[in-house]
Tab-separated table of C-alpha atoms and ligand atoms in Angstrom:
chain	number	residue	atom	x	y	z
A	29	UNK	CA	-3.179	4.461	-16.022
A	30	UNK	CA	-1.689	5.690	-12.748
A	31	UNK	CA	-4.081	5.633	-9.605
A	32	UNK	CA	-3.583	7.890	-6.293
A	33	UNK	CA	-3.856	6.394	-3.103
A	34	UNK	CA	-4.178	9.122	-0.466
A	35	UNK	CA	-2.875	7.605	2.993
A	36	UNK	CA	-5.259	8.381	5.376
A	37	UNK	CA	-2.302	8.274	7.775
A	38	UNK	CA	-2.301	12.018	7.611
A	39	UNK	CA	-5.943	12.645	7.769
A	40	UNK	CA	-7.709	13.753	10.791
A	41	UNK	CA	-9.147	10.841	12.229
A	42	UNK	CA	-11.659	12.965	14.453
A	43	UNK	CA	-12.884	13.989	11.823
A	44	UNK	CA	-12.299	10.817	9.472
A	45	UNK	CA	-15.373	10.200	7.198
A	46	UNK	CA	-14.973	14.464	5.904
A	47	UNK	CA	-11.042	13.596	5.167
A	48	UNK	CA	-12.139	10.180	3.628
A	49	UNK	CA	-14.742	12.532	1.182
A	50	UNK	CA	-12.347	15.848	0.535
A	51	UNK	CA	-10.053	12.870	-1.336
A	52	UNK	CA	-12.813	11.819	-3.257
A	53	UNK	CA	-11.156	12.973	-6.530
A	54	UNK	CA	-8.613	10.104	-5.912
A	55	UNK	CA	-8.703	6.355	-7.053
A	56	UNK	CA	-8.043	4.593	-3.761
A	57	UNK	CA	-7.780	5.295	-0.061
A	58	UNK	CA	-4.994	3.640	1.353
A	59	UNK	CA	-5.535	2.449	5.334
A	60	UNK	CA	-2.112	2.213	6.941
A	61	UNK	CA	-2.401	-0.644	9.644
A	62	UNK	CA	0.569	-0.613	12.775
A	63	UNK	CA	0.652	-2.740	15.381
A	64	UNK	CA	3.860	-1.374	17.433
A	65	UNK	CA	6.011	-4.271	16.921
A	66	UNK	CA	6.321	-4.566	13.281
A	67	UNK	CA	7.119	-0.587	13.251
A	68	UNK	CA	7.387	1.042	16.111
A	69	UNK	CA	4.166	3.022	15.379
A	70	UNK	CA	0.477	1.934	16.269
A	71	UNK	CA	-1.958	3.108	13.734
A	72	UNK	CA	-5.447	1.584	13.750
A	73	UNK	CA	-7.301	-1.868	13.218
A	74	UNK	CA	-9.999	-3.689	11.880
A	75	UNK	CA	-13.298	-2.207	14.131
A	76	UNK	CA	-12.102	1.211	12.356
A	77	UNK	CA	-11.464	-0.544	8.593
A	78	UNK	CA	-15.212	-1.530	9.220
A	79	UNK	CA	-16.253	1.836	9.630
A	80	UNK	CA	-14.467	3.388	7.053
A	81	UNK	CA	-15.880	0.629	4.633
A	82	UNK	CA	-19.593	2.105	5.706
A	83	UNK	CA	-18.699	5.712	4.811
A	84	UNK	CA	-16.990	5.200	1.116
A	85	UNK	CA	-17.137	3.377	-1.790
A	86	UNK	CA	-13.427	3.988	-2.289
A	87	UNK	CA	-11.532	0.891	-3.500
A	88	UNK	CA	-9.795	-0.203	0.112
A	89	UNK	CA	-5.911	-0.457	0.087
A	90	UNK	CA	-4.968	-2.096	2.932
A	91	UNK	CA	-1.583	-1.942	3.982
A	92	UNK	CA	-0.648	-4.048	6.785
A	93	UNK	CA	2.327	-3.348	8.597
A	94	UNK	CA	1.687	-5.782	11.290
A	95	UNK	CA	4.185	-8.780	12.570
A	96	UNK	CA	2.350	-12.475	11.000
A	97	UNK	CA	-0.118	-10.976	9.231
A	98	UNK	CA	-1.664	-14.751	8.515
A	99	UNK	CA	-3.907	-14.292	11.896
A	100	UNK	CA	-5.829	-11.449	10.180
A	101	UNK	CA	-6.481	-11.594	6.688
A	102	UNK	CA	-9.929	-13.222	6.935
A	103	UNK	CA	-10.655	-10.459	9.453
A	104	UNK	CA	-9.672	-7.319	7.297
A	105	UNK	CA	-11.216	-8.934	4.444
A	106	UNK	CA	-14.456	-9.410	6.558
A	107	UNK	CA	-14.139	-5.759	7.617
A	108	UNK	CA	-14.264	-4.537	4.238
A	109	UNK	CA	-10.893	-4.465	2.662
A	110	UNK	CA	-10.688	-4.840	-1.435
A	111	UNK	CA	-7.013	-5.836	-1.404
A	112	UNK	CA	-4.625	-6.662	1.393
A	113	UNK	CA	-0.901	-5.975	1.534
A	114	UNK	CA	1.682	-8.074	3.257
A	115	UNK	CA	4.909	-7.390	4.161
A	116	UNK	CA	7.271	-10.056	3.155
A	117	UNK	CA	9.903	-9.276	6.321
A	118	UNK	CA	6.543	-10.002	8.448
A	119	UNK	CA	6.783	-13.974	8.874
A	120	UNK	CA	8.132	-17.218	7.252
A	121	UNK	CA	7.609	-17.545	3.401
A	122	UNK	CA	5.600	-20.974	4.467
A	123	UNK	CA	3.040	-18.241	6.302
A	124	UNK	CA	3.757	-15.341	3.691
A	125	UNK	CA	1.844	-18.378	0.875
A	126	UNK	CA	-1.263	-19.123	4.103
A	127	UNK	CA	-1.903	-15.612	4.485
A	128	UNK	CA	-2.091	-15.038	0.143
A	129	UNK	CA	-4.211	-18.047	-0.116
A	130	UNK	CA	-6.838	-16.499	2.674
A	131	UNK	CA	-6.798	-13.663	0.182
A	132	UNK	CA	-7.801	-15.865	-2.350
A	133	UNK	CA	-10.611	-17.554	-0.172
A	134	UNK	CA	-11.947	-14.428	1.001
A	135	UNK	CA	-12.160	-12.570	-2.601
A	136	UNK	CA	-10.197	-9.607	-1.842
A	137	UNK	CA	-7.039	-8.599	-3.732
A	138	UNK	CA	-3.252	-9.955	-2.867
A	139	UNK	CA	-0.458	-7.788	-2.289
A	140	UNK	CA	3.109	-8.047	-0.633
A	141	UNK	CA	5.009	-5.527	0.449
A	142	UNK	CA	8.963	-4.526	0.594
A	143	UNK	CA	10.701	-2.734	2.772
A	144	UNK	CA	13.475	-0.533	1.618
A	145	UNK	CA	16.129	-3.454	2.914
A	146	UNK	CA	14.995	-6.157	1.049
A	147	UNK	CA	15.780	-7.435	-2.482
A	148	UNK	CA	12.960	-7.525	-5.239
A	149	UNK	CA	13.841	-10.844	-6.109
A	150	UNK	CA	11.745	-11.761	-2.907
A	151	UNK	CA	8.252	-11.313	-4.440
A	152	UNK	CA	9.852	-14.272	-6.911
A	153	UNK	CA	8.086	-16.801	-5.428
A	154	UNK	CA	4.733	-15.207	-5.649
A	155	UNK	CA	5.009	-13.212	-8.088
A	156	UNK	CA	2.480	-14.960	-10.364
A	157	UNK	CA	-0.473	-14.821	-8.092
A	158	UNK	CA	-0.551	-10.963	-7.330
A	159	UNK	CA	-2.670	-8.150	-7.785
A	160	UNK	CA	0.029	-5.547	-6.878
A	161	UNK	CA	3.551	-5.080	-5.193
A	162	UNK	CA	4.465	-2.125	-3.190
A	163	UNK	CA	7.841	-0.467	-2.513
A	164	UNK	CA	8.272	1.208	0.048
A	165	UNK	CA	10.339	4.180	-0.772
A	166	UNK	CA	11.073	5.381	3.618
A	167	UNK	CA	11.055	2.805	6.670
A	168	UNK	CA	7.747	1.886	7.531
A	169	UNK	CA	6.350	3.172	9.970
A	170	UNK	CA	5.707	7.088	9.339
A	171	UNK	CA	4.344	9.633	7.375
A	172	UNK	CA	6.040	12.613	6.138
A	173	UNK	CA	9.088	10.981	6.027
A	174	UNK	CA	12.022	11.654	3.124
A	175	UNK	CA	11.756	10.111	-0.227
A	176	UNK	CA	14.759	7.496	-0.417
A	177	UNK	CA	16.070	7.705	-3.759
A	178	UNK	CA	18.000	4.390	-3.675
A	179	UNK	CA	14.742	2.688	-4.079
A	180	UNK	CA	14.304	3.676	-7.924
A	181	UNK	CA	16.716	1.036	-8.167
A	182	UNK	CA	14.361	-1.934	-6.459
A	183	UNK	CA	10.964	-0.032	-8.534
A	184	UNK	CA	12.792	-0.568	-11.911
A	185	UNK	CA	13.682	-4.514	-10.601
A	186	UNK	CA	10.400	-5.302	-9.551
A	187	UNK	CA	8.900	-3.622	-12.783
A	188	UNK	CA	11.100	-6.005	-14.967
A	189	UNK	CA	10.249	-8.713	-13.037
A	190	UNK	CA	6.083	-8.003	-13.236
A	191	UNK	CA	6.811	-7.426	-16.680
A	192	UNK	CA	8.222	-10.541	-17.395
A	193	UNK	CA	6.089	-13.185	-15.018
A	194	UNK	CA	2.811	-11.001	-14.441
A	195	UNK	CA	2.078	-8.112	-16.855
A	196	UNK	CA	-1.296	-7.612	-14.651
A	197	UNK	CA	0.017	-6.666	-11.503
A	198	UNK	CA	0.619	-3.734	-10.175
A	199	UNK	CA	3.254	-1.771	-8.635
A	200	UNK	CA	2.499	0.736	-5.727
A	201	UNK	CA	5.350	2.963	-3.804
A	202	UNK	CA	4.696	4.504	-0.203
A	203	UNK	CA	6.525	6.767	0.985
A	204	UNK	CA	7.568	10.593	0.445
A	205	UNK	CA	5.692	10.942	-2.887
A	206	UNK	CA	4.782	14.398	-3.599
A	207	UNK	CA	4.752	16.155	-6.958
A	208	UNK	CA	8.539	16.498	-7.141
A	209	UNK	CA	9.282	12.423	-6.520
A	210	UNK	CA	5.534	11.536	-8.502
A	211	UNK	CA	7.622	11.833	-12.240
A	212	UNK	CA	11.029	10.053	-10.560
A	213	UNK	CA	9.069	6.788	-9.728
A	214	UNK	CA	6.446	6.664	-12.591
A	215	UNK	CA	9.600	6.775	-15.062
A	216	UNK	CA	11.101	3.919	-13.093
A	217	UNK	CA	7.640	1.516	-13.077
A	218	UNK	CA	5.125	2.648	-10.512
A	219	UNK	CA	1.712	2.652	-11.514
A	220	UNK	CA	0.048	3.513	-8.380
A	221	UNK	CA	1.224	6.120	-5.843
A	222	UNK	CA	0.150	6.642	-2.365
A	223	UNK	CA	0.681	10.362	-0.594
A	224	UNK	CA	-0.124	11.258	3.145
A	225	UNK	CA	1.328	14.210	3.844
A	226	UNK	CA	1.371	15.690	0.038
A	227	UNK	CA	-2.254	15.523	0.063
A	228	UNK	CA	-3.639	16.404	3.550
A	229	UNK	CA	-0.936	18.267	3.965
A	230	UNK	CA	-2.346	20.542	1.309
A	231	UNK	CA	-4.989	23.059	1.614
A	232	UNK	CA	-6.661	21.955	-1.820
A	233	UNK	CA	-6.482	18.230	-1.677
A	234	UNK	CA	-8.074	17.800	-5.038
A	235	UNK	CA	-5.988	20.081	-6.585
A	236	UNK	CA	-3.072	17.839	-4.980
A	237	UNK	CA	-4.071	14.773	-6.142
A	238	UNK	CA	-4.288	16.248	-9.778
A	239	UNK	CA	-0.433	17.296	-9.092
A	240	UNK	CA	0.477	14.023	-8.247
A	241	UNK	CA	-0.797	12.843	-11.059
A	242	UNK	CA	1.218	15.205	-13.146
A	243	UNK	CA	0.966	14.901	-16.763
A	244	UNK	CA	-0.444	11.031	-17.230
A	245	UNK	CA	-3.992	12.138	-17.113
B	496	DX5	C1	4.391	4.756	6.158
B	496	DX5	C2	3.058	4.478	5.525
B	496	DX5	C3	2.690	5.424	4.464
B	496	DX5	C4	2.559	6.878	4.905
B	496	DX5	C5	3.061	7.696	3.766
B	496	DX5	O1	4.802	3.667	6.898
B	496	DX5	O2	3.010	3.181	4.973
B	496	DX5	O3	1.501	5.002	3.765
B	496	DX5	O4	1.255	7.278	5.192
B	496	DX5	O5	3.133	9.019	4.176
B	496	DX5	P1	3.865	10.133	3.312
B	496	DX5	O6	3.177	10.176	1.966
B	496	DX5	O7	3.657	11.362	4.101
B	496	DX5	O8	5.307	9.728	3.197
B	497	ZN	ZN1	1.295	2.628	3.626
């Protein structure tokens, strides 16, 4: 079953909590997290990932795009996350393993994340102990940004490699998904798409997320 992730990247965040509820209709909200050093983009932390947690029952995506993500975990977790992406560029694999096993402690969901440079045989070593893997199909960093096409090649890697070490996990792509690239990267493994700019972008942002979703229900 494919789940949509609206970013919230795109929302309004003056008005937050009424973008967080016109994307109701969706399956997760997905909190993009920039500290200006990772990407060159600062984005918002946990004091706001607390607040959002008070104003939805939305399952929390947490995407952190932040340089040694191991200082924050228990933080983001406390703050209300449900699952907590890492990016696997973001520090040494020794503190890549410390910040999944916080996860772990803390009961929320473990993630790592690629960006478009690196190799899916990097989530090898963890692969096991996962909840999800995104692929990130533009540079981190933006929204409405252009689809990269070269990544269908890394989705359809990392969905034989899930399929053959961890049929459970899941495989997320951010970045440039609208109803045109939805169909491209659902044929080549993705089971859970995040959009920022095809859904607040549009005026009807139910009626986008039931694009994205396209014919698989
Ligand atoms: C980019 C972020 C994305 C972003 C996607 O670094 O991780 O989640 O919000 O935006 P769109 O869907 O507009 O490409
Ligand atoms: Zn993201």
């Amino acid at each position: 079953m494919i789940k949509i992730a609206p970013s919230i990247l795109s929302a309004d965040f003056v008005n937050l909590e009424r973008d967080i509820k016109a994307v109701s209709a969706a399956d997760w909200l997905h909190v993009d997290v920039m500290d200006g050093c990772f990407v060159p983009n600062i984005t918002i932390g946990v004091p706001v990932v607390k607040s959002i947690r008070k104003c939805t029952e939305m399952f929390l995506d947490v995407h952190l795009m932040i340089d040694k993500p191991v200082r924050y975990i228990e933080a983001f977790a406390k703050a209300g996350a449900d699952l907590l992406s890492v990016h696997l560029e973001a520090d040494h694999p020794t503190r890549i393993a410390e910040a999944l096993k916080i996860m772990g402690e803390c009961g929320v969901q473990k993630a790592v994340a690629l960006r478009p440079i690196t190799s899916a045989n990097a989530i090898l070593p963890y692969i096991e102990e996962l909840d999800m893997v995104l692929v990130m199909t533009v540079e981190p960093g933006f929204g409405g940004q252009a689809f990269m096409e070269n990544q269908l090649d890394t989705i359809r890697q990392v969905r034989a490699i899930i399929d053959k070490y961890n049929p459970k996990c899941r495989l997320e792509v951010d970045g440039g998904i609208s109803p045109k690239t939805a169909p491209l990267v659902i044929a080549a493994g993705a089971d859970t798409l995040v959009a920022g700019s095809a859904v607040y972008g549009a005026a009807d942002r139910a009626a986008a997320i039931h694009a994205l979703r396209g014919n698989q229900g």
